[in-house]
CSV table of C-alpha atoms in Angstrom, one decimal:
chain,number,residue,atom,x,y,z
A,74,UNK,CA,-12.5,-7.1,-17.8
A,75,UNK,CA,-10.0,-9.2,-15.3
A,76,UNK,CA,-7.8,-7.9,-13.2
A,77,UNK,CA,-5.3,-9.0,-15.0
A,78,UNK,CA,-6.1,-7.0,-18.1
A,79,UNK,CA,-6.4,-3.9,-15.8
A,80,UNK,CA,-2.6,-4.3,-14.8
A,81,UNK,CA,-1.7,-4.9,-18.1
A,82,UNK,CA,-3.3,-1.9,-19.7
A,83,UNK,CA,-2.2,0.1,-16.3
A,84,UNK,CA,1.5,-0.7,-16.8
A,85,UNK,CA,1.3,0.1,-20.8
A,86,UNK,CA,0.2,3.1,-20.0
A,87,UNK,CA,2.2,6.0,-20.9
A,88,UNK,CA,3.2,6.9,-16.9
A,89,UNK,CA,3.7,3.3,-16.0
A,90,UNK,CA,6.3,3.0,-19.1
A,91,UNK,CA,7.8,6.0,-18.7
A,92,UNK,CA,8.3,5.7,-14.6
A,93,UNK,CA,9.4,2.0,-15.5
A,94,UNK,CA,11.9,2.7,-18.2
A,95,UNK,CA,13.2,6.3,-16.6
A,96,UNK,CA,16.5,5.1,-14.9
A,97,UNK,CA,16.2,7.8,-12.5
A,98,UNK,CA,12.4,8.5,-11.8
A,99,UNK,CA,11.9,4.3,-10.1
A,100,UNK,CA,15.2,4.9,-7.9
A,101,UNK,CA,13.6,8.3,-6.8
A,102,UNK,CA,10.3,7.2,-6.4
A,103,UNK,CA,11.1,4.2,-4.6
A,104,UNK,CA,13.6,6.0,-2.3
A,105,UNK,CA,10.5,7.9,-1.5
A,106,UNK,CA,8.6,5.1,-1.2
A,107,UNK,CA,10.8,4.1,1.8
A,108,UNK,CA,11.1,7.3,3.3
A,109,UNK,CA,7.6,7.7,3.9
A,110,UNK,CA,7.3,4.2,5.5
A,111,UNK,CA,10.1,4.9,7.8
A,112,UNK,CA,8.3,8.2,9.0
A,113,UNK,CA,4.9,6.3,8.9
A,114,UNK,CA,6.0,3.0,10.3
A,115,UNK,CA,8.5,4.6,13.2
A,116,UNK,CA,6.4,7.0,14.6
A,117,UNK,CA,3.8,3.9,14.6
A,118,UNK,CA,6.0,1.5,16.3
A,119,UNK,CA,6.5,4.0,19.2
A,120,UNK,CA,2.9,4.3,19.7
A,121,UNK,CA,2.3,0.7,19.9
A,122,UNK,CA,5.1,0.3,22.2
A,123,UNK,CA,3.6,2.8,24.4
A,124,UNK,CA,0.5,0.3,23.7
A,125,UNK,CA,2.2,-2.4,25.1
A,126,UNK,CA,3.4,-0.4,28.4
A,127,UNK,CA,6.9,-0.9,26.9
A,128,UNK,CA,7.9,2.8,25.7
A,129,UNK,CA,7.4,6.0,27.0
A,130,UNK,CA,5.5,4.8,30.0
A,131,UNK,CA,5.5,8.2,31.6
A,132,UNK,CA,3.4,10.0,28.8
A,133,UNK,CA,-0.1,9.6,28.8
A,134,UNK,CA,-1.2,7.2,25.8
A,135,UNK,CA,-3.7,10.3,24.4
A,136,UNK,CA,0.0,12.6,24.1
A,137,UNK,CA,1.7,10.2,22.6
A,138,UNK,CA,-1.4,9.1,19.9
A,139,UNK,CA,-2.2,12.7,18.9
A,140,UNK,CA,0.9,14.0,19.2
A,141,UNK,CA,2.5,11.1,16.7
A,142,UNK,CA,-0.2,10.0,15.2
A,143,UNK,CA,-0.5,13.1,12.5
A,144,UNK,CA,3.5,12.1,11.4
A,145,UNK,CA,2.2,8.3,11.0
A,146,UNK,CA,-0.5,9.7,8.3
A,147,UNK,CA,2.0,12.4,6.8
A,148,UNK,CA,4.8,9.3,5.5
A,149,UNK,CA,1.7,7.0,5.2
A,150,UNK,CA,0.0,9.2,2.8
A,151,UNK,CA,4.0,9.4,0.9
A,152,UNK,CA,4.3,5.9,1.1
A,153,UNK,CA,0.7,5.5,-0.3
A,154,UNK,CA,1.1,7.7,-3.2
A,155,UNK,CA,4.9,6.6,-3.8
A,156,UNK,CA,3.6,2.8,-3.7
A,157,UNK,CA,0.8,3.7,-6.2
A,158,UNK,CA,3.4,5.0,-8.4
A,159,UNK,CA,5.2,2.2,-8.6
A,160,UNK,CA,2.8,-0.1,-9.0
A,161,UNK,CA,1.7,1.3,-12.1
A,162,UNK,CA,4.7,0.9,-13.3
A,163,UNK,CA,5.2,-2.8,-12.8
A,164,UNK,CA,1.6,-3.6,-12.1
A,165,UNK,CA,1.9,-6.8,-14.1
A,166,UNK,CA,4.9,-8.4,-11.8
A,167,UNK,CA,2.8,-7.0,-8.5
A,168,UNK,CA,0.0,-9.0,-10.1
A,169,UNK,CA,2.3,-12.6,-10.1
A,170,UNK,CA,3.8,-11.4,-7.4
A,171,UNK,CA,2.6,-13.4,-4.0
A,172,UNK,CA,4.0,-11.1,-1.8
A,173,UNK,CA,2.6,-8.4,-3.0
A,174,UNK,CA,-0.9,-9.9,-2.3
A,175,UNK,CA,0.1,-11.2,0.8
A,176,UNK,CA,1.1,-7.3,1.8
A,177,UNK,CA,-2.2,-5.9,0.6
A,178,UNK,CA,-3.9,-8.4,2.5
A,179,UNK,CA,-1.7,-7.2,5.8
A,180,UNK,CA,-2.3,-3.8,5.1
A,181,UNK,CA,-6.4,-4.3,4.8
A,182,UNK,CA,-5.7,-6.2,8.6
A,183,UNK,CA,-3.5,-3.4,9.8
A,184,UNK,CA,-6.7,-1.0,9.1
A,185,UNK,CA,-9.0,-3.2,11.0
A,186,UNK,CA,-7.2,-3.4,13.9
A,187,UNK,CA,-7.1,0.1,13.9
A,188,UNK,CA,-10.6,0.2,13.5
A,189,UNK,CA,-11.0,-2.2,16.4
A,190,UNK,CA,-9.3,-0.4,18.8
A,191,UNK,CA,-11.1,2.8,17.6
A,192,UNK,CA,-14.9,1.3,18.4
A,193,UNK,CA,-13.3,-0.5,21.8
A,194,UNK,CA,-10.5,-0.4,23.5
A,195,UNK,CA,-10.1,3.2,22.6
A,196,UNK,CA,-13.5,4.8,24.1
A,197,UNK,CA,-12.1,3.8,27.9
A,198,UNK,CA,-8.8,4.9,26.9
A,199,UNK,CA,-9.6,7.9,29.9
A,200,UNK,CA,-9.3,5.1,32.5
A,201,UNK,CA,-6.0,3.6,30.7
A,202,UNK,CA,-4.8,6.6,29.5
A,203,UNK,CA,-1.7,7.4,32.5
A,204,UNK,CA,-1.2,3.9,33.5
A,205,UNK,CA,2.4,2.4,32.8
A,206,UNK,CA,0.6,-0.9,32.3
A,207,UNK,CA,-2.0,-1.2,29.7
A,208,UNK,CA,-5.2,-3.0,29.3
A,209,UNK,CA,-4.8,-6.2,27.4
A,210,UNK,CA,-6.8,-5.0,24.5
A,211,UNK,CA,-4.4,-2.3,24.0
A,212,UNK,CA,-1.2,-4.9,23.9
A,213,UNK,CA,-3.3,-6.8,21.7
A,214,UNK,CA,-3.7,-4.2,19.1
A,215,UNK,CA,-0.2,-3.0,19.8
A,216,UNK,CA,1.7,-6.4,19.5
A,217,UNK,CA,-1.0,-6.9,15.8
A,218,UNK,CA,0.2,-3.5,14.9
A,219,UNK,CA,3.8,-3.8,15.0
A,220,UNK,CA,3.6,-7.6,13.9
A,221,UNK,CA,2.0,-6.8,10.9
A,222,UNK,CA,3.9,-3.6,9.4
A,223,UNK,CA,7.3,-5.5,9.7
A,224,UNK,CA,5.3,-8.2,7.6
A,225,UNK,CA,4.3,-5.7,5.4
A,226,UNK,CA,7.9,-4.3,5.2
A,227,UNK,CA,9.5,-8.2,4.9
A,228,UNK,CA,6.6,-8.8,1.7
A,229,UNK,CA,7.5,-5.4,0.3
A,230,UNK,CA,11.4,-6.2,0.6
A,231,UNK,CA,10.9,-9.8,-0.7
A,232,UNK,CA,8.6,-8.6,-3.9
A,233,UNK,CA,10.7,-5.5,-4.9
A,234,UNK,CA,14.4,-7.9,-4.8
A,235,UNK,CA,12.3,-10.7,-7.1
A,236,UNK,CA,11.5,-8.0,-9.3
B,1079,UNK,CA,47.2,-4.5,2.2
B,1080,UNK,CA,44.3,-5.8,1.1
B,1081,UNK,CA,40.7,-6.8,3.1
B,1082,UNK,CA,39.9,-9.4,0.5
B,1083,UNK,CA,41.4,-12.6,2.5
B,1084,UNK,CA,39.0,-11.6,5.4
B,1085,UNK,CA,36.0,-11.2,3.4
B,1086,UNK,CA,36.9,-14.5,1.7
B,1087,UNK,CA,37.4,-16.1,5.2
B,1088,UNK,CA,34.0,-14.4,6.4
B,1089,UNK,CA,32.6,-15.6,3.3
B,1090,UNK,CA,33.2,-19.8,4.1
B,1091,UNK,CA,32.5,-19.5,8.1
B,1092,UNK,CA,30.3,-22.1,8.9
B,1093,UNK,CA,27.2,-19.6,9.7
B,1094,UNK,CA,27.9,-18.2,6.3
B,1095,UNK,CA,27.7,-21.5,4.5
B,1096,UNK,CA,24.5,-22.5,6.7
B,1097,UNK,CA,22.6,-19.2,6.0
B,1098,UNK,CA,23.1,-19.6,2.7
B,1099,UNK,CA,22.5,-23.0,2.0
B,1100,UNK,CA,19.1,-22.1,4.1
B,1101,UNK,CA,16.1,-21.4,1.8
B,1102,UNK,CA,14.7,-19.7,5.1
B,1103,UNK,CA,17.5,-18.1,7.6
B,1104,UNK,CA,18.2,-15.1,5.3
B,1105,UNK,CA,14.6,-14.2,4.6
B,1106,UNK,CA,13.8,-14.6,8.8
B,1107,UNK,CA,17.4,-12.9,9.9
B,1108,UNK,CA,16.3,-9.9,7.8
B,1109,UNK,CA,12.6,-9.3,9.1
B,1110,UNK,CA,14.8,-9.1,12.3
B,1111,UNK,CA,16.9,-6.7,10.6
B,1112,UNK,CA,14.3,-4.6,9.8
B,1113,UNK,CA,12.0,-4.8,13.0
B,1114,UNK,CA,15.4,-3.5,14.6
B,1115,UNK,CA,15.9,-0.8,12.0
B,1116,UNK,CA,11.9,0.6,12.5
B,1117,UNK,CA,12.6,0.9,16.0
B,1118,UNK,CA,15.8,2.3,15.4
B,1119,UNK,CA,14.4,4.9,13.1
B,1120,UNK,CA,11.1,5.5,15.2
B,1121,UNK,CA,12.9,6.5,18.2
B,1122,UNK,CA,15.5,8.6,16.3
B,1123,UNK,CA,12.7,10.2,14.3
B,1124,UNK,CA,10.9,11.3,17.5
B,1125,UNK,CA,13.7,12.4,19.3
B,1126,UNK,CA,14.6,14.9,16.4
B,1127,UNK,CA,11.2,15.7,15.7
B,1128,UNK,CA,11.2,16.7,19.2
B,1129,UNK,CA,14.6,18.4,19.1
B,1130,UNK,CA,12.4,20.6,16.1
B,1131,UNK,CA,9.7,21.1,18.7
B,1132,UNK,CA,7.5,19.5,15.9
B,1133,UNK,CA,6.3,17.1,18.6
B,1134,UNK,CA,5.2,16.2,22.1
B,1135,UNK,CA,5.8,20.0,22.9
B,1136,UNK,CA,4.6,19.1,26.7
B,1137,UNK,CA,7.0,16.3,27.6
B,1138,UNK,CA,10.4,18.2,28.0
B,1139,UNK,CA,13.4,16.5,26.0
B,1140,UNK,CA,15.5,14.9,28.8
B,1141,UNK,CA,12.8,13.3,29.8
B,1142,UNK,CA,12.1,11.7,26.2
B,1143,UNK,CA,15.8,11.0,25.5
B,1144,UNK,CA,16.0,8.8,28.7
B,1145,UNK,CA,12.7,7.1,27.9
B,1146,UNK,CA,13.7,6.2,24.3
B,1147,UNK,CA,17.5,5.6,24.7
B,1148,UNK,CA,16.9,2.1,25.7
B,1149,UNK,CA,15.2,1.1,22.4
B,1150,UNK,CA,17.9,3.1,20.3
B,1151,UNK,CA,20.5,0.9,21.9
B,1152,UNK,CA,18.5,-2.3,22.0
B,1153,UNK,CA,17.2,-2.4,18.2
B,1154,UNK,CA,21.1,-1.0,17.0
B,1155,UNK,CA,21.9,-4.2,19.0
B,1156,UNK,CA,19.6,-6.3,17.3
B,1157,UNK,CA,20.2,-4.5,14.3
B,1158,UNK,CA,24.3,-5.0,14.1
B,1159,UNK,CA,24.1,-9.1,15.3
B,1160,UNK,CA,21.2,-9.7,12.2
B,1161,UNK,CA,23.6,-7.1,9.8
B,1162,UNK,CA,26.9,-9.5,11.0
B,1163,UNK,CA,25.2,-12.5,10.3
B,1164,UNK,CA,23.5,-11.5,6.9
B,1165,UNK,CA,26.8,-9.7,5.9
B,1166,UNK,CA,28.5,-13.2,6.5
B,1167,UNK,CA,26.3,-15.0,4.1
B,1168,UNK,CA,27.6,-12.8,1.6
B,1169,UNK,CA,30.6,-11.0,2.4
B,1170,UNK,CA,32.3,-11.4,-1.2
B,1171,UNK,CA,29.9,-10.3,-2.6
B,1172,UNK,CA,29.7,-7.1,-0.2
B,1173,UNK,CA,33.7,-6.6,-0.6
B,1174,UNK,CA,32.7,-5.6,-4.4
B,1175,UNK,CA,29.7,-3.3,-3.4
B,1176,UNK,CA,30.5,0.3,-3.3
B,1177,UNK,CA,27.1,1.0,-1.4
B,1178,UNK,CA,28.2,-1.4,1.5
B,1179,UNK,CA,31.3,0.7,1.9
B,1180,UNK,CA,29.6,3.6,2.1
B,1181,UNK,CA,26.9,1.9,4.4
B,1182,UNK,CA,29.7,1.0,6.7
B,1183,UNK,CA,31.4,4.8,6.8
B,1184,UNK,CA,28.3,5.9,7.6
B,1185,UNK,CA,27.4,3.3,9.8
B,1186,UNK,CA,30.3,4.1,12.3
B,1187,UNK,CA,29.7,8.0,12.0
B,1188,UNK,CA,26.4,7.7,12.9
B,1189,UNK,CA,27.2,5.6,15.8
B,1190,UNK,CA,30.2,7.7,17.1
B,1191,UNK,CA,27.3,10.9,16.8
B,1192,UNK,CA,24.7,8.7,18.4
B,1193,UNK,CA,26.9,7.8,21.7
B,1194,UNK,CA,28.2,10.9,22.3
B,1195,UNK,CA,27.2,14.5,20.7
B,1196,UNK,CA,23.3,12.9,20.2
B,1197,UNK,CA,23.5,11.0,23.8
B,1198,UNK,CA,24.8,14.3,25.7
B,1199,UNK,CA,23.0,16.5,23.9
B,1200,UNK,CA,19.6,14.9,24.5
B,1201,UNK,CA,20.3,14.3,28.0
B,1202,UNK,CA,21.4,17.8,28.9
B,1203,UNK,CA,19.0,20.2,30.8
B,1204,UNK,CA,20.1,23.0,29.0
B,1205,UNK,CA,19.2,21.8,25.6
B,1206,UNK,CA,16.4,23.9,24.1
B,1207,UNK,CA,14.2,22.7,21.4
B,1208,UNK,CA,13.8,24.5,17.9
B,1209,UNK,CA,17.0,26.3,19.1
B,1210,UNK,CA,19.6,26.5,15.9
B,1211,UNK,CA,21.9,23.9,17.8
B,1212,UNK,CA,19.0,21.6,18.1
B,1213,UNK,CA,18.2,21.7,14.6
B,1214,UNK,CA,21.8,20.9,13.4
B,1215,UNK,CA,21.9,18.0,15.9
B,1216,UNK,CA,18.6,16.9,15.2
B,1217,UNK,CA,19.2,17.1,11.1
B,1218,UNK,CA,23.0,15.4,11.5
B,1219,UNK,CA,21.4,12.2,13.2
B,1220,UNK,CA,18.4,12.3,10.8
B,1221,UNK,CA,21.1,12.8,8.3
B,1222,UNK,CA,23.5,9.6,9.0
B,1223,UNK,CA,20.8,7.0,10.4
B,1224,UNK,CA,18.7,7.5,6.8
B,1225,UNK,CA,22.1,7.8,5.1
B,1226,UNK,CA,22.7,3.9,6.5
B,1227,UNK,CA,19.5,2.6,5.4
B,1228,UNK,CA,19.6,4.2,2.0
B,1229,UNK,CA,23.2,3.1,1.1
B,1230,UNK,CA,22.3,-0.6,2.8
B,1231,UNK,CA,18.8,-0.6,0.0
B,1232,UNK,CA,21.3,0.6,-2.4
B,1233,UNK,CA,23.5,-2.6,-1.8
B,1234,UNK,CA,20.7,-4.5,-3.5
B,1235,UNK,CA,20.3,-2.3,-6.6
B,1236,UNK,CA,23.7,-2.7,-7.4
């Protein structure tokens, strides 16, 4: 079975009709959708500006992680189920869609370099953690981070007006 | 009298004409546009988190507001010069839009709240978090700065 057969049978389905078809429930969902991702995606662009020793510079980096960190998951985990939604619904256009596989592909590298500065960077964070100005490793993954999410907002926005 | 000559004029500026006839400017003006409106949202999200005491419970509030207010300023900056410019590449077709109009109310309340209630109130030593002020400030600016970016997504829908 391709992929392509999966979308097809996924977006037949009786959900992916009936979310695709509702004239209220895509508006609400999608609303959603963006909601979460402003929660997930702000708190995240704090932290990496903290990252790059450009915001909040007087908080330790380990208060302004955990503190934010727990909102980042809360409207990721909207945005993820929201975004799942909706793809069923049109799983056939995301499937011709280049932009939506050039935002999954973003989103797969905004998870590794959150891994990477888990297994790195982060295990000296002690030494880092109340300077102003932070290791290069840390810009690094702050300046990927916040590079990548407004790609994967710019895809998102490009795919959902094409649809 | 009527705003429709000065959309019209807005509409065949030269920056207008070259943004459109680009295949690229609108796309790259408005990944600015929305770099500038994550940051704007981030900061004012923690701020009123904050103002909740849902967050950063050890760093006191002044101390926050002056730390983020740069940012706020600096992405609305870069938020309103990418809005002018993609507003000018299609400024007829925004004088028909009821969702721009309401974009554009909201727009200049939440601007008036952010410079001076929001400003003072996040600046002032007095201000206690999770007290019943702070929510209604906190849930006003929450309020108005989603209000913009749900009426401007709404401009494409319609």
């Amino acid at each position: 079975m391709s992929l392509y057969t999966i979308c097809e049978w996924l977006q037949n389905t009786e959900w992916g009709t009936g979310i695709r078809e509702s004239t209220l429930l895509f508006p609400i969902i999608e609303t959603s959708h963006v909601l979460g991702l402003a929660l997930s995606v702000g708190t995240v662009a704090i932290l990496d500006l903290r990252l790059l020793g450009l915001g909040l510079k007087r908080e330790p980096v380990s208060q302004v992680m955990g503190q934010l960190l727990p909102w980042s998951l809360a409207g990721f985990a909207m945005m993820f189920i929201t975004g799942i939604l909706l793809f069923w619904s049109q799983a056939l256009k995301a499937y011709d869609s280049v932009f939506f596989r050039i935002k999954m592909v973003m989103l797969i590298l905004t998870a590794i370099n959150a891994l990477v500065f888990q297994f790195t960077v982060y295990r000296s964070m002690a030494d880092w953690d109340q300077a102003p100005v932070t290791p290069f490793r840390a810009r690094l993954t702050g300046a990927i981070s916040l590079l990548l999410w407004i790609g994967v907002i710019a895809a998102g926005r490009t795919m959902a007006y094409r649809f | 009298m009527s705003l429709l000559p000065f959309f019209r004029w807005c509409d065949s500026t030269w920056l207008s004409v070259a943004i459109r006839d680009s295949r690229f400017l609108f796309p790259i003006i408005e990944t600015f546009h929305l770099l500038g409106i994550t940051l704007l949202l981030g900061t004012t999200i923690v701020l009123d988190l904050r103002l909740f005491n849902l967050t950063m419970r050890q760093q006191p509030v002044m101390r926050l507001a002056a730390q983020l207010a740069p940012w706020t300023t600096g992405s609305l900056l870069m938020v309103v010069a990418s809005g002018v410019m993609l507003f000018l590449s299609e400024a007829l077709k925004c004088y028909d839009s009821g969702p721009f109009q309401l974009k554009m109310l909201l727009l200049f309340l939440a601007i008036t709240f952010q410079f001076t209630v929001f400003r003072r109130f996040t600046r002032s030593k007095r201000t206690e978090a999770a007290h019943v002020r702070s929510w209604i400030v906190g849930l006003l600016s929450l309020s108005l700065w989603f209000g913009v970016g749900l009426a401007g997504r709404a401009i494409g829908f319609f």
